[in-house]
mmCIF file of C-alpha atoms and ligand atoms in Angstrom:
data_model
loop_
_atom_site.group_PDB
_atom_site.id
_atom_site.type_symbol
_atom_site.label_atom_id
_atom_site.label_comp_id
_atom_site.label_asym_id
_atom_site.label_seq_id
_atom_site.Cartn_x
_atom_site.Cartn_y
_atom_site.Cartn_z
ATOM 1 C CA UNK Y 1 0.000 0.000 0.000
ATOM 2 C CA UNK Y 2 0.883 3.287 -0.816
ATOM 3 C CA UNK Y 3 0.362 6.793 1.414
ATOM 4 C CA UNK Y 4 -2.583 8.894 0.170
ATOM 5 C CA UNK Y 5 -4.251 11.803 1.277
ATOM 6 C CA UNK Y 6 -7.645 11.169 2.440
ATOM 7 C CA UNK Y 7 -10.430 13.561 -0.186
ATOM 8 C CA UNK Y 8 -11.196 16.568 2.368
ATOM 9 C CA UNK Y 9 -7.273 17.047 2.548
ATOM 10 C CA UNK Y 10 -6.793 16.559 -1.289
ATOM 11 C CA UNK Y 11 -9.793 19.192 -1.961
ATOM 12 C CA UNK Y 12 -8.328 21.501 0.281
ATOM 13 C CA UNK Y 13 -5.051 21.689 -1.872
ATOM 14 C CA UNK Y 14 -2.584 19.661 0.495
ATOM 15 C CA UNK Y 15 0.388 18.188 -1.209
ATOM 16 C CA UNK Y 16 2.238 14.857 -0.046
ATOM 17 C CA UNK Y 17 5.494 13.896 0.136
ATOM 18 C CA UNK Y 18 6.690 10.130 1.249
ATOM 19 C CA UNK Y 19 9.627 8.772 1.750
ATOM 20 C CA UNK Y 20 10.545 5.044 2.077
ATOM 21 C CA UNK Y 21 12.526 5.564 5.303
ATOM 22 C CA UNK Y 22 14.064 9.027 5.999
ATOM 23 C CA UNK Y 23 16.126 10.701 9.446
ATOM 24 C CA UNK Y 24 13.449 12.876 10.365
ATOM 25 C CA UNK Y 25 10.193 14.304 8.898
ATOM 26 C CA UNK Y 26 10.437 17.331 10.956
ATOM 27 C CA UNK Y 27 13.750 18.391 9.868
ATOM 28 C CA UNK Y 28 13.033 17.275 6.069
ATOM 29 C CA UNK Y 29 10.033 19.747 6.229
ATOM 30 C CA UNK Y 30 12.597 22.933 7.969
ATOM 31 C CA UNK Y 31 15.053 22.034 5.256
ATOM 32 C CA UNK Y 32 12.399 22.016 2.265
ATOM 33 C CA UNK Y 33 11.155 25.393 3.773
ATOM 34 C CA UNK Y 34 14.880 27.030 4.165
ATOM 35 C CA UNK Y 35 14.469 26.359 0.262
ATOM 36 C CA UNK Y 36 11.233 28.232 -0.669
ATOM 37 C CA UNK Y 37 8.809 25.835 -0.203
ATOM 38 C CA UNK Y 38 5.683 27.287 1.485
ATOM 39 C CA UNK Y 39 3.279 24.029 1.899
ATOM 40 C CA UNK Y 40 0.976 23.246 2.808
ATOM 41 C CA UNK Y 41 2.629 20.087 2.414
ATOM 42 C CA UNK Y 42 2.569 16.481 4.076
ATOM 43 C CA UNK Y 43 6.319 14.762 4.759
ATOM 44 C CA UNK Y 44 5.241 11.199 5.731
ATOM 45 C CA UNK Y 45 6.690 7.898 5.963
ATOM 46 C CA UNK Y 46 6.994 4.749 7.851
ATOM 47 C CA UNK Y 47 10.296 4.240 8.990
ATOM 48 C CA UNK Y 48 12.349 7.151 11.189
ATOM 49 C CA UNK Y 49 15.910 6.884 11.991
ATOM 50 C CA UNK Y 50 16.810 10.045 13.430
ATOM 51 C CA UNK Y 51 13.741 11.485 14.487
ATOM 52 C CA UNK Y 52 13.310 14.141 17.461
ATOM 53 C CA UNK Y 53 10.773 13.945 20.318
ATOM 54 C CA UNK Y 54 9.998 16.833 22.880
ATOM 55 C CA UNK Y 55 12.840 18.304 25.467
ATOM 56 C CA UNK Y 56 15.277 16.710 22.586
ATOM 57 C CA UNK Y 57 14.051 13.411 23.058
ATOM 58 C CA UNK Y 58 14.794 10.983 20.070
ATOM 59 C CA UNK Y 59 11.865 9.586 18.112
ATOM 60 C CA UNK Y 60 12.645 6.648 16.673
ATOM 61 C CA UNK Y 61 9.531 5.053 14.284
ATOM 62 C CA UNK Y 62 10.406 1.359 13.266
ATOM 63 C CA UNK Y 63 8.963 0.057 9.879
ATOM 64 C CA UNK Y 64 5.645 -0.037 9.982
ATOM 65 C CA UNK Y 65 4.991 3.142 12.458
ATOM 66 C CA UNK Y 66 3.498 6.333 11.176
ATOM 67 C CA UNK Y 67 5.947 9.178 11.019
ATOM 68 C CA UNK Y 68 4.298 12.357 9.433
ATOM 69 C CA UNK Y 69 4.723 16.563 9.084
ATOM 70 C CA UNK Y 70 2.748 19.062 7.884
ATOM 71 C CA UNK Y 71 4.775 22.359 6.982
ATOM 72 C CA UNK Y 72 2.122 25.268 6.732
ATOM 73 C CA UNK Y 73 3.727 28.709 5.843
ATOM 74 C CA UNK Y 74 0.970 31.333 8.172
ATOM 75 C CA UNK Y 75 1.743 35.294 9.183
ATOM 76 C CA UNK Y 76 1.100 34.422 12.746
ATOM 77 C CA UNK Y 77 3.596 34.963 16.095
ATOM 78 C CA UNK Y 78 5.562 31.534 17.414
ATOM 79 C CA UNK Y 79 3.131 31.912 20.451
ATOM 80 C CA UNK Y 80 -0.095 31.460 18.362
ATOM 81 C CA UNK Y 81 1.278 29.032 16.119
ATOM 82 C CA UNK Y 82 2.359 26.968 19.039
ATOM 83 C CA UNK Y 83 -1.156 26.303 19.561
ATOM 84 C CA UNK Y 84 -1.854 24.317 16.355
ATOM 85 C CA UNK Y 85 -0.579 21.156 18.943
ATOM 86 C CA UNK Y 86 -4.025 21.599 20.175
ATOM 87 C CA UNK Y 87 -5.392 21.003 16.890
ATOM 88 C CA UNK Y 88 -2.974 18.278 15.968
ATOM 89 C CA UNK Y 89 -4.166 16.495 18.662
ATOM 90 C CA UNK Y 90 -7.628 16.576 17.959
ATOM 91 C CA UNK Y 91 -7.191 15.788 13.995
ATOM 92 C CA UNK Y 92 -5.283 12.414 15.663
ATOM 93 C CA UNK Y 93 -8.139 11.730 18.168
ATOM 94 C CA UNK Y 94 -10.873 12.207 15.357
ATOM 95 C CA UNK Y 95 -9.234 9.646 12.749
ATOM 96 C CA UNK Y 96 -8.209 7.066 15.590
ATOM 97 C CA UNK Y 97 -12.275 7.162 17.007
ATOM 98 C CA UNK Y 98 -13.199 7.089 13.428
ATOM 99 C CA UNK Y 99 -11.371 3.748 12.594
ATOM 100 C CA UNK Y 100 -11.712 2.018 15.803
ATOM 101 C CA UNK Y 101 -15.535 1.745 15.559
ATOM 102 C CA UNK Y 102 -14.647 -2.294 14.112
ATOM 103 C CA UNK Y 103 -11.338 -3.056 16.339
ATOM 104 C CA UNK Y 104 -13.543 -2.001 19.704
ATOM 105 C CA UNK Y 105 -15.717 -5.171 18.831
ATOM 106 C CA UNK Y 106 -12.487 -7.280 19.939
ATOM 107 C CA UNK Y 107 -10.441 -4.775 21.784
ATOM 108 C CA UNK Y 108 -12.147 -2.643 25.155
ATOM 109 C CA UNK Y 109 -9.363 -0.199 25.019
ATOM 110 C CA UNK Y 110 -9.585 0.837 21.696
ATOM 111 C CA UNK Y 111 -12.229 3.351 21.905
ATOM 112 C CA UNK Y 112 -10.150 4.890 25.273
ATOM 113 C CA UNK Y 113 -7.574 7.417 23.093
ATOM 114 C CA UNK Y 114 -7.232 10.779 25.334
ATOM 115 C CA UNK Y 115 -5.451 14.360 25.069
ATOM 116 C CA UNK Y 116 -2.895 14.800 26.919
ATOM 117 C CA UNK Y 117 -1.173 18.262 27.644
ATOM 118 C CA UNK Y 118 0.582 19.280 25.825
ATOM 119 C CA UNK Y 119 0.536 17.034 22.882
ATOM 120 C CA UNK Y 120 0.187 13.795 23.630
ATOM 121 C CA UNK Y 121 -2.559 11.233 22.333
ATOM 122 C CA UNK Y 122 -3.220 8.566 24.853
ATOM 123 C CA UNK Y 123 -4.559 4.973 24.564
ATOM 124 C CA UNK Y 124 -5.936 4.036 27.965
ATOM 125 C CA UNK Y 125 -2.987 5.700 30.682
ATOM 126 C CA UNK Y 126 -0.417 4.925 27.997
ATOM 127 C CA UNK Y 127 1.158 7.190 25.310
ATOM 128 C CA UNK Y 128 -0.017 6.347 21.678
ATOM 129 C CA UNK Y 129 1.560 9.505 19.801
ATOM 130 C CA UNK Y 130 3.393 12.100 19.956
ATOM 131 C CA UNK Y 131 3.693 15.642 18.549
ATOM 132 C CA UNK Y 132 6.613 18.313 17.967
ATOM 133 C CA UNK Y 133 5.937 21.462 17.263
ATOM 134 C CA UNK Y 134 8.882 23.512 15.409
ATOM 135 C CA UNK Y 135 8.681 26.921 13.700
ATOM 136 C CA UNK Y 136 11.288 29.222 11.488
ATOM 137 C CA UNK Y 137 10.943 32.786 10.409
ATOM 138 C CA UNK Y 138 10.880 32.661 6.848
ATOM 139 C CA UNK Y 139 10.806 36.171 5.273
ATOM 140 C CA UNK Y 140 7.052 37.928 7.354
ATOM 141 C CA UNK Y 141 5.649 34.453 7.653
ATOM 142 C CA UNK Y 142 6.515 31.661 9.890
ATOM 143 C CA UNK Y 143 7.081 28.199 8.489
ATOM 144 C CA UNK Y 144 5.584 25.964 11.142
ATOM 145 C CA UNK Y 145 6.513 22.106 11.452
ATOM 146 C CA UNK Y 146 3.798 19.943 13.090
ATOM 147 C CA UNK Y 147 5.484 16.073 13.393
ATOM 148 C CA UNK Y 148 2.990 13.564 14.755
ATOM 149 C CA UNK Y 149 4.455 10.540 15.477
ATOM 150 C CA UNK Y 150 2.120 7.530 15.812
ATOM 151 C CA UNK Y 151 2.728 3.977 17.211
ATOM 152 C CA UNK Y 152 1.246 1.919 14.849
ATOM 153 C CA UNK Y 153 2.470 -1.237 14.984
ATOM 154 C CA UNK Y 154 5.249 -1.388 17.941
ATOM 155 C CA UNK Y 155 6.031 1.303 21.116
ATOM 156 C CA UNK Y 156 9.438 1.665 22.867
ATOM 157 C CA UNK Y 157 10.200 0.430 26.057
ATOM 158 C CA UNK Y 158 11.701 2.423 28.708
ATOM 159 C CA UNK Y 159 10.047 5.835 28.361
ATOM 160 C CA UNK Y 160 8.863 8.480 30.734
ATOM 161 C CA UNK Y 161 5.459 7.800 30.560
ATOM 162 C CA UNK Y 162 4.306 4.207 29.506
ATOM 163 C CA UNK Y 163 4.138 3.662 25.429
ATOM 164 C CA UNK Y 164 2.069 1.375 23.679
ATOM 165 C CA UNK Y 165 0.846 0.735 19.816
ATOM 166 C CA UNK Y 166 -2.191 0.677 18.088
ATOM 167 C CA UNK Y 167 -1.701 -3.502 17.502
ATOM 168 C CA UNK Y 168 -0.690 -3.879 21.021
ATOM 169 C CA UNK Y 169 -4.686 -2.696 22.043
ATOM 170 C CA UNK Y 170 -5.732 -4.819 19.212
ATOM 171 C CA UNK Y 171 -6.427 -2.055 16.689
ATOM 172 C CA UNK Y 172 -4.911 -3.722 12.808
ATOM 173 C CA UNK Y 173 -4.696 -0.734 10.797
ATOM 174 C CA UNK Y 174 -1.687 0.030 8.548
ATOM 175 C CA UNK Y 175 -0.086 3.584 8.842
ATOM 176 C CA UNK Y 176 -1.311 4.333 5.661
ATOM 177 C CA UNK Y 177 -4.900 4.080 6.640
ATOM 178 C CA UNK Y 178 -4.293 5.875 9.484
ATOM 179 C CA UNK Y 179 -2.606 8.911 7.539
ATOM 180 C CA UNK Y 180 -5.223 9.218 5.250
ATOM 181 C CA UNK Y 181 -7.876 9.386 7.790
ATOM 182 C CA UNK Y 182 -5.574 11.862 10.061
ATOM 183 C CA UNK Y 183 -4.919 13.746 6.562
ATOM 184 C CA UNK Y 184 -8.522 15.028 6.582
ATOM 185 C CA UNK Y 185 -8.564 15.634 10.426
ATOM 186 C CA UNK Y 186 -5.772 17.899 10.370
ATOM 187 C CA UNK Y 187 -8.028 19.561 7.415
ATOM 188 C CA UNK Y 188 -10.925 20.042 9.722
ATOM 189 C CA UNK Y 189 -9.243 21.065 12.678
ATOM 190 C CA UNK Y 190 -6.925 23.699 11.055
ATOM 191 C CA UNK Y 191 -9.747 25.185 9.511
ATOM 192 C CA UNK Y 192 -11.192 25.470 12.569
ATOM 193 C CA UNK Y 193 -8.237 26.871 14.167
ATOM 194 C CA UNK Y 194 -8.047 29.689 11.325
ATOM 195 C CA UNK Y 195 -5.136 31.301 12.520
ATOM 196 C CA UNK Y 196 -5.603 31.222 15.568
ATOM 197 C CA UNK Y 197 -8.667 32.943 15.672
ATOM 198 C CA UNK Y 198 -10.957 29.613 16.224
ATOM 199 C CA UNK Y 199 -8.402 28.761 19.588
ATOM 200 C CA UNK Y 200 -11.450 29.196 21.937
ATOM 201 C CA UNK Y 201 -12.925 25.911 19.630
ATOM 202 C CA UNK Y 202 -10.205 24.143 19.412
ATOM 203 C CA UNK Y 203 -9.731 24.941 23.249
ATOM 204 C CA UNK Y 204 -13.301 23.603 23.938
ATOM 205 C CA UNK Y 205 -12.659 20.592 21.582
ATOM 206 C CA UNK Y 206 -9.336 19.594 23.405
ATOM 207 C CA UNK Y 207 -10.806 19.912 26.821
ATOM 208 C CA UNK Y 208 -14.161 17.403 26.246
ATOM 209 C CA UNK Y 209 -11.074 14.918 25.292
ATOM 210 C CA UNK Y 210 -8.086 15.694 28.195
ATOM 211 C CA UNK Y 211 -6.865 13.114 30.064
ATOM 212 C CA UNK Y 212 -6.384 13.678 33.904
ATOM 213 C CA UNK Y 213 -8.669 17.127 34.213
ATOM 214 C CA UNK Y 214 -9.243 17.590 37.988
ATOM 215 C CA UNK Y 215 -7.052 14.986 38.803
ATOM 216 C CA UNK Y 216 -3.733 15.197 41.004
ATOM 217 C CA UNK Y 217 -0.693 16.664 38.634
ATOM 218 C CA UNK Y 218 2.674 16.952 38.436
ATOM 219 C CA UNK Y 219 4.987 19.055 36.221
ATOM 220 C CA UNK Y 220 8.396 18.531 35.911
ATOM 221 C CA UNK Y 221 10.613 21.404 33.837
ATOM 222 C CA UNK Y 222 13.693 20.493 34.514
ATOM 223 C CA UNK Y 223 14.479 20.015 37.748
ATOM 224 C CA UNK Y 224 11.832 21.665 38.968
ATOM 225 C CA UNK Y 225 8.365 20.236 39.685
ATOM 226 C CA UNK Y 226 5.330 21.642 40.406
ATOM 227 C CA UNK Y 227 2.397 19.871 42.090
ATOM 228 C CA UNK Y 228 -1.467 20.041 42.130
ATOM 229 C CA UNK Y 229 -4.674 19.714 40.522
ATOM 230 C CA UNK Y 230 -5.353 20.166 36.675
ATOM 231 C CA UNK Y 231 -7.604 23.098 36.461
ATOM 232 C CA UNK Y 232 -8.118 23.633 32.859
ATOM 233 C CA UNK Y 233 -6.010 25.222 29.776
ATOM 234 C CA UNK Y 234 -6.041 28.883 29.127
ATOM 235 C CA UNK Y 235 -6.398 30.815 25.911
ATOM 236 C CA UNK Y 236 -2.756 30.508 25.362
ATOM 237 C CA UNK Y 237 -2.828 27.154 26.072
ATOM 238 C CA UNK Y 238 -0.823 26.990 29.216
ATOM 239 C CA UNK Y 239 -1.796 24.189 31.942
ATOM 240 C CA UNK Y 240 -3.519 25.893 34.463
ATOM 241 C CA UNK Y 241 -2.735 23.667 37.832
ATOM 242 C CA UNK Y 242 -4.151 24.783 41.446
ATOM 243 C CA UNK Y 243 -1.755 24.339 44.414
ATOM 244 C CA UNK Y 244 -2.628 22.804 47.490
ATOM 245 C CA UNK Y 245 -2.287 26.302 48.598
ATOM 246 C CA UNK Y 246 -4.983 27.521 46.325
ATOM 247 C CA UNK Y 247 -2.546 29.541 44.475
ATOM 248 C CA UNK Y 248 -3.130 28.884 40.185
ATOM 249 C CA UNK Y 249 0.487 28.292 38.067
ATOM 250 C CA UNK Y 250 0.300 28.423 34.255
ATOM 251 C CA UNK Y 251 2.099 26.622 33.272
ATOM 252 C CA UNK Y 252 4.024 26.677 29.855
ATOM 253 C CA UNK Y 253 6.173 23.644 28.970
ATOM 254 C CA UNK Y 254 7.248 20.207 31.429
ATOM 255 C CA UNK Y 255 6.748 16.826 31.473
ATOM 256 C CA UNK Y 256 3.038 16.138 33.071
ATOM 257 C CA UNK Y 257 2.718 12.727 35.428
ATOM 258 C CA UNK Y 258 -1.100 12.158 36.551
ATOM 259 C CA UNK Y 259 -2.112 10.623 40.029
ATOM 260 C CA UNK Y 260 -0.425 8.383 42.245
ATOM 261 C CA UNK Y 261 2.473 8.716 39.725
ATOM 262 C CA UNK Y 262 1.994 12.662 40.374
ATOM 263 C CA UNK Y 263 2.696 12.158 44.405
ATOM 264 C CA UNK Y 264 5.453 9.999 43.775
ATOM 265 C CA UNK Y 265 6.513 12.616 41.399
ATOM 266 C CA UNK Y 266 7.935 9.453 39.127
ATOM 267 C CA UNK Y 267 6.308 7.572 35.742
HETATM 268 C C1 BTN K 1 7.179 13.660 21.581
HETATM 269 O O1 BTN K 1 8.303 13.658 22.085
HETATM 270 O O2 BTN K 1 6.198 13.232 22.191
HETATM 271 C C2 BTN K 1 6.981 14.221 20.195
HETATM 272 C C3 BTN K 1 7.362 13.211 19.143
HETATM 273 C C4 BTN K 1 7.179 13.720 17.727
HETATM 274 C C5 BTN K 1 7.657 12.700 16.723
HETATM 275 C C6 BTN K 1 7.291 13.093 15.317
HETATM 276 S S1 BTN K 1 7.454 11.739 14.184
HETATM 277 C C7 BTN K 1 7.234 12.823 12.861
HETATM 278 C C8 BTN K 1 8.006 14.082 13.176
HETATM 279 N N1 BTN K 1 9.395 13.980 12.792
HETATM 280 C C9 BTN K 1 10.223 14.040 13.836
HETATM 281 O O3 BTN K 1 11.469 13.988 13.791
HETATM 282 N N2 BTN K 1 9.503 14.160 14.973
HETATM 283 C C10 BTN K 1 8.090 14.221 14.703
#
C-alpha cells in the first residue's frame, strides 16, 4: 500500500510527500522550507531513523509506524502558532475514534484514546503519539513544522510515561490508513483553528477529550516540579494547575505525570 491523502485534505489543496525511510520528517520539512517551499505540504513515511521527540528526546519510528509533518507557511507569532498542537491532537483523536468503531468489537481499550497536555494522544494511561511542534521565520511568515508521530504497529520500552501501539490494544490498521484518515482531520481542525482565531474551539474541543482534568498533577521542567490539581487550559494554552495552597500556576512547557504517579513525582 501506498500513502494517500484522504479527499477533504486533497480538496483543500494539500500536497504529499513520502519517503521510504528518511532521518526525520520534521527536519526534512525545515530544510524544504529554508528552500522556498511554502506548503501546505505532508512529509510522511513509515520508517524514522533520526527522528526528534519533545525536550530533545529521540523519536525513533520502526517500519511499519506512522511518522508524518505538515509544513504550513501562516503570518502568525511563534506563540499562536504553538497552539496548532491543540489542533494536531484533535485531527489524531478524530481519525483514531473514526477507525476504531470495528477493532472495539475485539479490543475494550480501543475506543479509550485521550489528550494529553501538551501534545500527547493517549490509549488508555499509555502514550499512543506524539507531537513536535517547530517553527522558522521565513521572510514575514513563519514556516511551522507539526510532526505527529504515531505507534502503529510497535512502542518503545523504557520511556517516561508508559508507550504502547495501536496492535498492542488490538487495533490492525496500517499507517497508511491511518494517515489518510488523520490527513482530513488535520483539514478540519486547522480550519477550525483559522489562525488562531478559532483557539477558543479548538480549546473547547481539546478539553471534552483531556486526560487527567481535575485529577492530582505533576509538572516537571527540569528540575523543577510543580504539584497540584489540573484546572483547565487557558487561551494561550498553558496548563492551568491549582496548588494545594490555592494559588493557580500556568504553566508553559514540562513533562506532566497524573495521580499516584503525580505524588510519587515518578512515571
Ligand atoms: C514527543 O516527544 O512526544 C513528540 C514526538 C514527535 C515525533 C514526530 S514523528 C514525525 C516528526 N518527525 C520528527 O522527527 N519528529 C516528529
Amino acid at each position: 500500500m501506498t500513502f494517500t491523502l484522504g479527499s477533504l485534505a486533497a480538496s483543500r489543496g494539500y500536497r504529499l510527500v513520502t519517503f521510504d525511510a528518511i532521518g526525520s520528517t520534521n527536519a526534512e520539512a525545515l530544510a524544504r522550507a529554508r528552500h522556498s517551499e511554502r506548503g501546505p505540504v505532508w512529509f510522511v513515511t513509515s520508517e524514522q531513523t533520526a527522528g526528534r521527540g519533545r525536550r530533545h528526546r529521540p523519536w525513533i519510528a520502526p517500519r511499519g509506524n506512522l511518522a508524518s509533518s505538515i509544513l504550513e507557511v501562516m503570518p502568525v507569532a511563534p506563540s499562536v502558532a504553538a497552539t496548532l498542537g491543540f489542533a494536531a491532537g484533535l485531527a489524531l483523536e478524530t481519525a483514531l475514534r473514526s477507525l476504531s468503531v470495528e477493532a472495539a468489537l475485539r479490543s475494550p481499550e480501543a475506543l479509550q484514546f485521550r489528550l494529553k497536555w501538551p501534545n500527547d494522544v493517549l490509549a488508555g494511561r499509555h502514550k499512543l503519539a506524539g507531537i513536535l511542534l517547530e517553527a522558522e521565520a521565513v521572510g514575514d511568515s513563519l514556516a511551522v513544522v507539526v510532526g505527529i508521530g504515531t505507534n502503529v504497529v510497535a512502542a518503545p520500552e523504557g520511556t517516561p510515561t508508559p508507550a504502547t501501539s495501536l496492535r498492542a490494544i488490538g487495533m490492525d490498521i496500517d499507517a497508511e490508513t491511518l494517515f489518510a484518515a488523520l490527513s482530513d482531520g488535520w483539514a478540519e481542525f486547522r480550519g477550525i483553528w483559522d489562525q488562531g482565531r478559532g483557539f477558543a474551539e479548538i480549546r473547547r474541543l481539546w478539553l471534552e477529550r483531556a486526560a487527567g482534568l481535575g485529577q492530582a498533577v505533576a509538572i516537571k521542567t527540569g528540575g523543577a516540579a510543580i504539584e497540584g490539581t489540573f484546572d483547565t487550559i487557558d487561551e494561550q494554552g498553558c496548563m492551568i494547575v491549582r496548588t494545594a495552597a490555592g494559588k493557580i500556576v500556568p504553566i508553559t512547557a514540562g513533562d506532566v505525570y497524573f495521580g499516584s504517579a503525580a505524588s510519587l513525582g515518578t512515571s
